[in-house]
Short mmCIF file of C-alpha atoms and ligand atoms in Angstrom, two decimals:
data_model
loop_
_atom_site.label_atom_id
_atom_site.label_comp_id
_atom_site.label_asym_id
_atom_site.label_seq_id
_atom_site.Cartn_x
_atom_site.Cartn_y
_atom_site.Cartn_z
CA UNK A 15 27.60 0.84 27.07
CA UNK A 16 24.02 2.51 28.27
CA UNK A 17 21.82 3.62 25.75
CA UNK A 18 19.24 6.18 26.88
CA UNK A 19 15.03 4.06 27.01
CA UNK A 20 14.40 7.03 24.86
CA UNK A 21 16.45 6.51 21.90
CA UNK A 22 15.67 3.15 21.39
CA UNK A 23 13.39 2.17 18.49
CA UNK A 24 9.67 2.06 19.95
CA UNK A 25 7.93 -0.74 19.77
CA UNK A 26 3.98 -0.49 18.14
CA UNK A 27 1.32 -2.00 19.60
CA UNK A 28 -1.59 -2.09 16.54
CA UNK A 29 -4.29 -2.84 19.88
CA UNK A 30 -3.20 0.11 21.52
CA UNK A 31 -3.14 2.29 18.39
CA UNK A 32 -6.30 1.03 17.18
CA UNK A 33 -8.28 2.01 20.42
CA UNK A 34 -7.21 5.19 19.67
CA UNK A 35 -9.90 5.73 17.19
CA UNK A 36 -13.01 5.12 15.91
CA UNK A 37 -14.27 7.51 12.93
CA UNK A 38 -13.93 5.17 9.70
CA UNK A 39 -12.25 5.89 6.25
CA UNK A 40 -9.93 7.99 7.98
CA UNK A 41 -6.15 6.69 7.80
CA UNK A 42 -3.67 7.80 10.70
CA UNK A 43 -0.20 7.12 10.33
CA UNK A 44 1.98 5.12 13.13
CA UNK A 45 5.25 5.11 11.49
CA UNK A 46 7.48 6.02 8.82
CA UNK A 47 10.13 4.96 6.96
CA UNK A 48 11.81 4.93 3.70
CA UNK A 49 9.45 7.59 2.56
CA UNK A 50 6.77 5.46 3.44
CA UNK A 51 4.12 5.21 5.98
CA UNK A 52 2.49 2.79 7.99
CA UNK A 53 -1.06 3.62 8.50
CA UNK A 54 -4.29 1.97 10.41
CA UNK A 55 -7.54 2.53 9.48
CA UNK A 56 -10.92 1.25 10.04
CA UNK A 57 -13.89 0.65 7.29
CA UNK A 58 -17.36 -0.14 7.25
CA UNK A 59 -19.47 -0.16 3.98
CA UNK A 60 -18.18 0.86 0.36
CA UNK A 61 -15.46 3.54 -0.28
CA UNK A 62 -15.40 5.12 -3.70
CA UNK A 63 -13.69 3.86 -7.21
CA UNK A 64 -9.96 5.20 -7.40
CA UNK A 65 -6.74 4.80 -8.59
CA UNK A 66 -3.14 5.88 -7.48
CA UNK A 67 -1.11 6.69 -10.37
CA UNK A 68 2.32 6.59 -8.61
CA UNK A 69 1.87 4.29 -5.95
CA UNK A 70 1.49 0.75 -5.10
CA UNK A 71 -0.76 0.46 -1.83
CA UNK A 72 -0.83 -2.62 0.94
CA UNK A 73 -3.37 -3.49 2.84
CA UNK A 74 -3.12 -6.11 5.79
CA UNK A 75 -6.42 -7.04 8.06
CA UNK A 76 -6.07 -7.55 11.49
CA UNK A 77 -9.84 -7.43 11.99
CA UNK A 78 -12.90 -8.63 9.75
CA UNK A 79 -12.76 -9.99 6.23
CA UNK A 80 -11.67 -7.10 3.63
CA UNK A 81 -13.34 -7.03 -0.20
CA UNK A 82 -11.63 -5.48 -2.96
CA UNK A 83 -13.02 -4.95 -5.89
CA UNK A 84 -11.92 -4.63 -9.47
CA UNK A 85 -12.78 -4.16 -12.76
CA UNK A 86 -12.28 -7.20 -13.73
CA UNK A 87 -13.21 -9.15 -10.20
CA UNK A 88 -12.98 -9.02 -6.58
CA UNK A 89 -10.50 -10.41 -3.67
CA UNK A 90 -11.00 -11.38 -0.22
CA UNK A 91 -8.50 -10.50 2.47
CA UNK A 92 -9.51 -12.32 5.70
CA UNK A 93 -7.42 -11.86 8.66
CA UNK A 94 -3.50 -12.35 8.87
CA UNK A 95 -3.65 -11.65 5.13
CA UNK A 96 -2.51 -8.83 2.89
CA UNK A 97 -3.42 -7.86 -0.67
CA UNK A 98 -0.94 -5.44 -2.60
CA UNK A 99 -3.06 -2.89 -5.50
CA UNK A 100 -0.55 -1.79 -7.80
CA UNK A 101 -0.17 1.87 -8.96
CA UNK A 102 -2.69 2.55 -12.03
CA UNK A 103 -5.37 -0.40 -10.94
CA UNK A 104 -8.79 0.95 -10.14
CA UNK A 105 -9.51 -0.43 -6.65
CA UNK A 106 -12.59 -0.26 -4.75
CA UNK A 107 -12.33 -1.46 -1.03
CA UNK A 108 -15.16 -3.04 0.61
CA UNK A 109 -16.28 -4.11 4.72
CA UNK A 110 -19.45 -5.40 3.81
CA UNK A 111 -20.68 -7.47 6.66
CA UNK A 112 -18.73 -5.65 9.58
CA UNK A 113 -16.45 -3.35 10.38
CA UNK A 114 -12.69 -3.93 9.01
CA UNK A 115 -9.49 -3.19 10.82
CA UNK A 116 -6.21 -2.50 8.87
CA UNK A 117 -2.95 -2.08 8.07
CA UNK A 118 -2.20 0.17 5.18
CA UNK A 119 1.62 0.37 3.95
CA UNK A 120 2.28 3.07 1.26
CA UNK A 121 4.17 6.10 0.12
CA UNK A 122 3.62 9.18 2.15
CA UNK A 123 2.43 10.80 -1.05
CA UNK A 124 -0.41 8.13 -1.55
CA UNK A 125 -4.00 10.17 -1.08
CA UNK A 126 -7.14 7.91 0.26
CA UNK A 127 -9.25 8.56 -2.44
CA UNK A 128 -6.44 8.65 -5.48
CA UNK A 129 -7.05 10.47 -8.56
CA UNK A 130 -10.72 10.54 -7.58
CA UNK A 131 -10.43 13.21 -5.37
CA UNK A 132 -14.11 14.26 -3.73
CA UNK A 133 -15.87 14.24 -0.31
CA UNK A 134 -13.66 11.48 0.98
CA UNK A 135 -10.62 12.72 0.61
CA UNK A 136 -8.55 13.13 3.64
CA UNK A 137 -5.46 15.52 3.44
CA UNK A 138 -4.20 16.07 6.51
CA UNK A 139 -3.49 12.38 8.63
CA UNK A 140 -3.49 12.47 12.09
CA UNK A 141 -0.66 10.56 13.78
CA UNK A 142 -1.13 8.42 16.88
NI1 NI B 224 -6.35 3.15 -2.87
#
Protein backbone atom coordinates (compact mmCIF):
# COMPACT_ATOMS: atom_id res chain seq x y z
CA UNK A 1 0.00 0.00 0.00
CA UNK A 2 1.37 3.70 -1.23
CA UNK A 3 0.45 6.50 0.72
CA UNK A 4 0.67 9.84 -1.09
CA UNK A 5 4.36 12.20 0.64
CA UNK A 6 1.56 14.63 1.03
CA UNK A 7 -0.69 13.07 3.42
CA UNK A 8 1.71 12.02 5.71
CA UNK A 9 2.05 13.83 9.05
CA UNK A 10 4.83 16.66 8.54
CA UNK A 11 7.54 16.64 10.43
CA UNK A 12 8.58 20.31 12.37
CA UNK A 13 11.75 21.51 12.40
CA UNK A 14 11.74 24.34 15.52
CA UNK A 15 15.40 25.71 13.58
CA UNK A 16 13.69 26.13 10.50
CA UNK A 17 10.56 27.69 12.01
CA UNK A 18 12.42 29.84 14.22
CA UNK A 19 14.49 31.53 11.36
CA UNK A 20 11.39 32.44 10.17
CA UNK A 21 11.14 35.34 12.45
CA UNK A 22 12.51 37.80 14.39
CA UNK A 23 10.00 40.56 15.90
CA UNK A 24 9.71 39.51 19.75
CA UNK A 25 6.56 39.00 21.98
CA UNK A 26 4.83 37.93 19.03
CA UNK A 27 3.64 34.11 19.19
CA UNK A 28 3.11 32.20 15.74
CA UNK A 29 1.56 29.00 15.78
CA UNK A 30 3.23 25.71 14.06
CA UNK A 31 0.68 23.21 14.87
CA UNK A 32 -2.50 22.23 16.26
CA UNK A 33 -4.14 19.73 17.89
CA UNK A 34 -6.69 18.80 20.35
CA UNK A 35 -7.86 22.36 20.37
CA UNK A 36 -4.56 23.33 21.19
CA UNK A 37 -1.68 25.03 19.65
CA UNK A 38 1.86 24.80 19.49
CA UNK A 39 3.42 28.12 19.26
CA UNK A 40 7.21 29.66 19.08
CA UNK A 41 8.05 32.81 20.15
CA UNK A 42 10.97 34.86 20.94
CA UNK A 43 11.49 37.43 24.08
CA UNK A 44 13.81 39.91 25.13
CA UNK A 45 13.23 42.15 28.26
CA UNK A 46 9.98 42.15 30.56
CA UNK A 47 6.42 41.40 29.24
CA UNK A 48 3.53 42.70 31.29
CA UNK A 49 1.67 41.12 34.58
CA UNK A 50 -1.29 38.74 33.40
CA UNK A 51 -3.32 36.02 34.03
CA UNK A 52 -5.36 33.43 31.91
CA UNK A 53 -8.47 32.59 33.56
CA UNK A 54 -9.27 29.42 31.53
CA UNK A 55 -6.10 28.18 30.55
CA UNK A 56 -3.07 26.49 31.71
CA UNK A 57 0.01 27.73 29.51
CA UNK A 58 3.56 25.74 28.77
CA UNK A 59 6.47 27.12 28.08
CA UNK A 60 9.64 25.07 26.90
CA UNK A 61 13.18 26.99 26.04
CA UNK A 62 15.13 25.93 23.36
CA UNK A 63 17.28 29.06 23.56
CA UNK A 64 18.51 31.31 26.59
CA UNK A 65 17.53 30.99 30.22
CA UNK A 66 13.65 32.01 30.73
CA UNK A 67 12.48 33.99 34.21
CA UNK A 68 9.11 33.80 35.43
CA UNK A 69 7.94 35.67 37.87
CA UNK A 70 5.28 35.46 40.52
CA UNK A 71 3.70 36.91 43.20
CA UNK A 72 4.98 35.03 45.48
CA UNK A 73 8.63 34.24 43.68
CA UNK A 74 10.30 33.58 40.52
CA UNK A 75 11.47 30.34 38.35
CA UNK A 76 14.18 29.74 36.04
CA UNK A 77 13.68 27.72 32.89
CA UNK A 78 17.12 27.12 31.28
CA UNK A 79 17.27 25.18 28.19
CA UNK A 80 15.65 21.62 27.57
CA UNK A 81 13.31 22.67 30.38
CA UNK A 82 9.65 23.55 30.62
CA UNK A 83 7.61 25.35 33.27
CA UNK A 84 3.68 24.85 33.21
CA UNK A 85 1.55 28.41 34.72
CA UNK A 86 -1.70 27.24 35.64
CA UNK A 87 -4.97 29.04 34.68
CA UNK A 88 -5.72 31.96 37.36
CA UNK A 89 -1.76 32.46 38.43
CA UNK A 90 -0.46 35.91 37.67
CA UNK A 91 2.66 35.26 35.57
CA UNK A 92 5.14 37.65 34.44
CA UNK A 93 7.76 36.24 31.87
CA UNK A 94 11.16 37.52 31.81
CA UNK A 95 14.61 37.28 29.10
CA UNK A 96 16.67 39.37 31.09
CA UNK A 97 20.19 38.87 29.97
CA UNK A 98 19.46 37.78 26.24
CA UNK A 99 17.14 36.98 23.98
CA UNK A 100 14.85 33.74 24.77
CA UNK A 101 13.62 31.20 22.30
CA UNK A 102 10.42 29.12 23.00
CA UNK A 103 8.02 26.74 22.88
CA UNK A 104 4.60 27.74 24.02
CA UNK A 105 1.84 24.84 24.28
CA UNK A 106 -1.73 26.12 25.04
CA UNK A 107 -5.36 26.32 24.11
CA UNK A 108 -6.09 28.12 20.93
CA UNK A 109 -8.24 30.45 22.99
CA UNK A 110 -5.21 31.47 25.29
CA UNK A 111 -4.46 35.48 24.49
CA UNK A 112 -0.60 36.70 25.07
CA UNK A 113 -1.34 39.20 27.38
CA UNK A 114 -4.46 37.35 29.39
CA UNK A 115 -6.98 39.29 31.16
CA UNK A 116 -4.59 42.24 30.95
CA UNK A 117 -5.39 43.09 27.68
CA UNK A 118 -3.32 46.48 26.41
CA UNK A 119 -0.61 47.43 23.85
CA UNK A 120 0.77 43.93 23.80
CA UNK A 121 -1.84 42.11 22.93
CA UNK A 122 -1.63 40.15 19.81
CA UNK A 123 -4.95 38.87 18.21
CA UNK A 124 -4.38 37.66 15.12
CA UNK A 125 -1.16 34.80 15.10
CA UNK A 126 0.58 34.33 12.15
CA UNK A 127 1.27 30.70 11.21
CA UNK A 128 4.58 29.50 9.77
NI1 LIG B 1 0.56 33.97 30.00
Amino acid sequence: MSQNASTLPQTVSLQEKFALFTDHWSPKIVGELNGQQVKLAKISGEFVWHAHEHEDELFMVTRGQLKMRFRDGEQLINVGEFIIVPRGVEHLPIAETEEVWMLLFEPASTVNTGTAGGERTVSELERL
